[in-house]
Amino acid sequence: MMQTDLDRSRMPVHIAIVMDGNGRWAKQRNLPRLAGHNAGMQALKEIVKRSSALGIKHLTVYAFSTENWKRPEEEISGIFRILVAYVNKELEEIHANNVRVTILGEYEKFPENVVAKLRQAMGKTENNTGLEFHIALNYGGRPEILRAARALCRKAKAGTLDPEAVTEEVFQAELFTAGLPDPDLIVRTSGEMRLSNYLLWQSAYSEFVFTDVLWPDFTPDCLEDAIREYQGRSRRFGGIK
């Protein structure tokens, strides 16, 4: 077991990360933006490993938002190539470490070769019982909520759902994160201090940690620093401790 001064009795069950700053990291080094995305994937590998070692149950990362389609076609194509390369390179180690991979979002709209690789990763790891590694791809919080609302409307229209029976639990069951606990801790890198349409429903009582560190420079020790800050807070969920 790894040595750490973190309080193992107060670890967050679910950590979500906005991996921001790849482009700025590359610009600082006079490199193309895709070099930043490649470096970001290397950082992600280490964060997955440390999360697993720490016994974190769920790690969710924001890898491609619904708004990212606005980026230049060359960058989008490059990100897709990096995704495929990541699965090709890391899947065996991820599987060996008992990590289960799931995808949140409408990833089926990606190119066929990317979709096939993502399904390969999910299929190979579906029976693993360690860290659940959720990758948000073609994901947006508002589209997710609209998608859930439409699904419930269709059920009500078909007469299979009483609108008065719609509870938070019923609504949550229609989200991409159905069955997952809400994130205890959301970390955003690069100094930006906003959610950017990420886990809007799920973040109602999340603790936020913002860091100026650009994502490719975000190390496992940075992750532990964020958890340490989380452990120093009092979570009351609207009540009194």
Short mmCIF file of C-alpha atoms in Angstrom, two decimals:
data_model
loop_
_atom_site.label_atom_id
_atom_site.label_comp_id
_atom_site.label_asym_id
_atom_site.label_seq_id
_atom_site.Cartn_x
_atom_site.Cartn_y
_atom_site.Cartn_z
CA MET A 1 0.00 0.00 0.00
CA MET A 2 1.32 3.43 -0.91
CA GLN A 3 2.30 5.88 1.80
CA THR A 4 0.33 9.13 2.08
CA ASP A 5 -0.72 11.51 4.83
CA LEU A 6 -4.30 11.63 3.52
CA ASP A 7 -7.05 10.57 5.91
CA ARG A 8 -8.17 7.26 4.41
CA SER A 9 -11.45 7.45 6.34
CA ARG A 10 -12.42 10.71 4.61
CA MET A 11 -11.51 10.05 1.00
CA PRO A 12 -13.88 11.34 -1.67
CA VAL A 13 -15.81 8.50 -3.25
CA HIS A 14 -16.13 10.27 -6.60
CA ILE A 15 -13.65 12.78 -8.06
CA ALA A 16 -14.46 14.66 -11.26
CA ILE A 17 -11.89 16.67 -13.18
CA VAL A 18 -12.07 19.39 -15.84
CA MET A 19 -8.78 18.78 -17.65
CA ASP A 20 -8.07 22.32 -18.85
CA GLY A 21 -4.94 24.02 -20.17
CA ASN A 22 -3.53 21.70 -22.84
CA GLY A 23 -3.52 24.45 -25.46
CA ARG A 24 -1.88 27.02 -23.19
CA TRP A 25 0.73 24.47 -22.12
CA ALA A 26 1.65 23.93 -25.77
CA LYS A 27 1.64 27.66 -26.57
CA GLN A 28 4.05 28.37 -23.72
CA ARG A 29 6.48 25.94 -25.34
CA ASN A 30 5.89 27.08 -28.94
CA LEU A 31 4.40 23.70 -29.75
CA PRO A 32 1.25 22.83 -31.72
CA ARG A 33 -1.93 22.46 -29.68
CA LEU A 34 -2.01 18.70 -30.31
CA ALA A 35 1.30 18.41 -28.46
CA GLY A 36 -0.56 19.75 -25.44
CA HIS A 37 -3.31 17.18 -25.85
CA ASN A 38 -0.71 14.42 -26.09
CA ALA A 39 0.95 15.66 -22.91
CA GLY A 40 -2.46 15.82 -21.28
CA MET A 41 -3.06 12.15 -22.05
CA GLN A 42 0.22 11.28 -20.32
CA ALA A 43 -0.89 13.26 -17.27
CA LEU A 44 -4.21 11.41 -17.31
CA LYS A 45 -2.44 8.05 -17.25
CA GLU A 46 -0.70 8.96 -13.99
CA ILE A 47 -3.86 10.38 -12.40
CA VAL A 48 -5.76 7.17 -13.16
CA LYS A 49 -2.96 5.12 -11.59
CA ARG A 50 -2.81 7.26 -8.44
CA SER A 51 -6.61 7.34 -8.08
CA SER A 52 -6.66 3.56 -8.25
CA ALA A 53 -3.83 3.27 -5.71
CA LEU A 54 -5.64 5.62 -3.32
CA GLY A 55 -8.78 3.51 -3.45
CA ILE A 56 -10.94 6.14 -5.15
CA LYS A 57 -14.13 4.45 -6.35
CA HIS A 58 -15.03 6.79 -9.23
CA LEU A 59 -12.95 9.13 -11.40
CA THR A 60 -14.73 11.15 -14.08
CA VAL A 61 -12.81 13.30 -16.56
CA TYR A 62 -14.13 15.87 -19.04
CA ALA A 63 -12.37 14.86 -22.26
CA PHE A 64 -14.55 16.29 -25.06
CA SER A 65 -17.53 18.59 -24.54
CA THR A 66 -20.46 19.24 -26.86
CA GLU A 67 -18.96 22.71 -27.35
CA ASN A 68 -15.60 21.32 -28.49
CA TRP A 69 -17.07 20.71 -31.96
CA LYS A 70 -16.53 24.45 -32.50
CA ARG A 71 -12.76 23.93 -32.59
CA PRO A 72 -10.81 23.66 -35.87
CA GLU A 73 -11.40 20.41 -37.73
CA GLU A 74 -7.68 19.61 -37.64
CA GLU A 75 -7.63 19.79 -33.84
CA ILE A 76 -10.78 17.68 -33.50
CA SER A 77 -9.35 15.00 -35.80
CA GLY A 78 -6.14 15.07 -33.82
CA ILE A 79 -8.01 14.56 -30.54
CA PHE A 80 -9.77 11.55 -32.04
CA ARG A 81 -6.39 10.09 -33.09
CA ILE A 82 -5.06 10.63 -29.58
CA LEU A 83 -8.11 8.87 -28.09
CA VAL A 84 -7.51 5.83 -30.28
CA ALA A 85 -3.80 5.85 -29.44
CA TYR A 86 -4.59 6.12 -25.72
CA VAL A 87 -6.79 3.02 -25.83
CA ASN A 88 -4.24 1.10 -27.90
CA LYS A 89 -1.41 1.98 -25.53
CA GLU A 90 -3.04 1.94 -22.11
CA LEU A 91 -5.90 -0.56 -22.23
CA GLU A 92 -3.90 -3.60 -21.18
CA GLU A 93 -2.44 -1.81 -18.15
CA ILE A 94 -5.82 -0.35 -17.22
CA HIS A 95 -7.34 -3.81 -17.39
CA ALA A 96 -4.48 -5.36 -15.41
CA ASN A 97 -5.09 -2.77 -12.66
CA ASN A 98 -8.75 -3.88 -12.38
CA VAL A 99 -10.03 -0.48 -13.65
CA ARG A 100 -13.44 -0.38 -15.29
CA VAL A 101 -13.91 2.08 -18.16
CA THR A 102 -17.26 3.69 -19.00
CA ILE A 103 -18.18 6.53 -21.35
CA LEU A 104 -20.57 9.36 -20.46
CA GLY A 105 -22.11 11.26 -23.36
CA GLU A 106 -23.21 10.72 -26.94
CA TYR A 107 -19.91 9.23 -28.04
CA GLU A 108 -21.70 7.28 -30.80
CA LYS A 109 -21.52 10.46 -32.90
CA PHE A 110 -17.73 10.12 -33.11
CA PRO A 111 -16.06 8.47 -36.14
CA GLU A 112 -16.62 4.71 -36.36
CA ASN A 113 -13.03 3.78 -35.57
CA VAL A 114 -13.12 5.88 -32.38
CA VAL A 115 -16.45 4.39 -31.32
CA ALA A 116 -15.09 0.88 -31.91
CA LYS A 117 -12.05 1.57 -29.71
CA LEU A 118 -14.16 3.01 -26.91
CA ARG A 119 -16.46 0.00 -27.01
CA GLN A 120 -13.42 -2.26 -26.93
CA ALA A 121 -12.22 -0.54 -23.76
CA MET A 122 -15.62 -0.80 -22.10
CA GLY A 123 -16.11 -4.42 -23.14
CA LYS A 124 -12.70 -5.59 -21.98
CA THR A 125 -13.01 -3.96 -18.56
CA GLU A 126 -16.74 -4.35 -17.88
CA ASN A 127 -16.25 -7.00 -15.19
CA ASN A 128 -13.44 -5.22 -13.35
CA THR A 129 -14.17 -4.26 -9.77
CA GLY A 130 -11.63 -1.55 -8.95
CA LEU A 131 -11.65 2.13 -9.87
CA GLU A 132 -14.51 3.10 -12.19
CA PHE A 133 -12.99 5.42 -14.77
CA HIS A 134 -15.67 7.48 -16.51
CA ILE A 135 -14.69 9.49 -19.59
CA ALA A 136 -17.09 12.29 -20.58
CA LEU A 137 -17.06 12.44 -24.40
CA ASN A 138 -19.40 14.57 -26.49
CA TYR A 139 -20.87 15.44 -23.11
CA GLY A 140 -22.67 18.58 -21.96
CA GLY A 141 -24.63 19.13 -18.77
CA ARG A 142 -27.53 21.00 -20.37
CA PRO A 143 -27.96 18.52 -23.25
CA GLU A 144 -27.87 15.71 -20.68
CA ILE A 145 -30.68 17.31 -18.67
CA LEU A 146 -32.73 17.96 -21.82
CA ARG A 147 -32.20 14.37 -22.92
CA ALA A 148 -33.47 13.10 -19.57
CA ALA A 149 -36.48 15.41 -19.63
CA ARG A 150 -37.44 14.28 -23.13
CA ALA A 151 -37.15 10.63 -22.11
CA LEU A 152 -39.53 11.22 -19.19
CA CYS A 153 -41.92 13.18 -21.42
CA ARG A 154 -42.07 10.28 -23.86
CA LYS A 155 -42.89 7.89 -21.02
CA ALA A 156 -45.60 10.22 -19.72
CA LYS A 157 -47.07 10.62 -23.22
CA ALA A 158 -47.11 6.83 -23.63
CA GLY A 159 -48.96 6.52 -20.32
CA THR A 160 -46.22 4.54 -18.61
CA LEU A 161 -45.21 7.31 -16.20
CA ASP A 162 -47.30 9.52 -13.93
CA PRO A 163 -45.74 13.02 -14.01
CA GLU A 164 -46.45 13.34 -10.30
CA ALA A 165 -44.26 10.30 -9.71
CA VAL A 166 -41.15 12.01 -11.10
CA THR A 167 -38.74 12.34 -8.18
CA GLU A 168 -35.07 13.28 -8.16
CA GLU A 169 -34.26 9.57 -8.21
CA VAL A 170 -36.50 8.96 -11.24
CA PHE A 171 -34.90 11.89 -13.06
CA GLN A 172 -31.36 10.81 -12.18
CA ALA A 173 -32.05 7.40 -13.65
CA GLU A 174 -32.29 9.03 -17.09
CA LEU A 175 -28.91 10.77 -16.86
CA PHE A 176 -25.66 9.43 -18.31
CA THR A 177 -24.50 9.05 -14.70
CA ALA A 178 -27.42 6.83 -13.69
CA GLY A 179 -26.36 4.60 -10.81
CA LEU A 180 -23.27 6.67 -9.97
CA PRO A 181 -22.82 8.73 -6.80
CA ASP A 182 -22.61 12.48 -7.30
CA PRO A 183 -19.03 13.80 -7.32
CA ASP A 184 -17.75 14.73 -3.88
CA LEU A 185 -14.89 16.75 -5.37
CA ILE A 186 -14.59 18.57 -8.69
CA VAL A 187 -11.13 19.79 -9.70
CA ARG A 188 -10.49 22.27 -12.51
CA THR A 189 -7.01 23.00 -13.72
CA SER A 190 -5.47 26.02 -15.52
CA GLY A 191 -6.87 28.79 -13.31
CA GLU A 192 -10.33 28.94 -14.85
CA MET A 193 -13.14 29.02 -12.29
CA ARG A 194 -16.27 27.73 -13.99
CA LEU A 195 -18.02 24.44 -14.68
CA SER A 196 -18.23 24.82 -18.47
CA ASN A 197 -21.43 22.79 -18.74
CA TYR A 198 -19.99 19.87 -16.76
CA LEU A 199 -22.10 17.68 -14.45
CA LEU A 200 -24.58 20.49 -13.78
CA TRP A 201 -27.18 18.29 -12.06
CA GLN A 202 -24.64 16.12 -10.27
CA SER A 203 -22.55 18.95 -8.81
CA ALA A 204 -25.26 20.41 -6.54
CA TYR A 205 -23.23 19.67 -3.39
CA SER A 206 -19.78 19.01 -4.78
CA GLU A 207 -16.71 20.64 -3.28
CA PHE A 208 -14.67 22.61 -5.84
CA VAL A 209 -10.91 22.97 -6.03
CA PHE A 210 -9.42 25.30 -8.64
CA THR A 211 -5.72 25.25 -9.42
CA ASP A 212 -3.54 27.38 -11.70
CA VAL A 213 -1.62 24.27 -12.78
CA LEU A 214 -2.12 23.47 -16.47
CA TRP A 215 -3.45 19.97 -17.04
CA PRO A 216 -0.28 18.45 -18.59
CA ASP A 217 1.59 19.57 -15.45
CA PHE A 218 -1.05 18.19 -13.07
CA THR A 219 0.74 15.41 -11.22
CA PRO A 220 -0.50 12.74 -8.81
CA ASP A 221 0.87 14.93 -6.00
CA CYS A 222 -1.37 17.75 -7.27
CA LEU A 223 -4.29 15.35 -7.03
CA GLU A 224 -3.39 14.56 -3.44
CA ASP A 225 -3.17 18.29 -2.70
CA ALA A 226 -6.73 18.70 -3.99
CA ILE A 227 -7.93 15.79 -1.86
CA ARG A 228 -6.13 17.29 1.15
CA GLU A 229 -7.98 20.57 0.60
CA TYR A 230 -11.25 18.65 0.31
CA GLN A 231 -10.55 16.86 3.59
CA GLY A 232 -10.07 20.22 5.30
CA ARG A 233 -13.61 21.32 4.54
CA SER A 234 -16.83 20.75 6.46
CA ARG A 235 -19.60 19.23 4.34
CA ARG A 236 -23.02 20.05 5.80
CA PHE A 237 -25.33 19.63 2.79
CA GLY A 238 -27.48 22.54 3.92
CA GLY A 239 -27.66 21.37 7.54
CA ILE A 240 -25.75 22.19 10.71
CA LYS A 241 -22.80 20.16 11.88
#
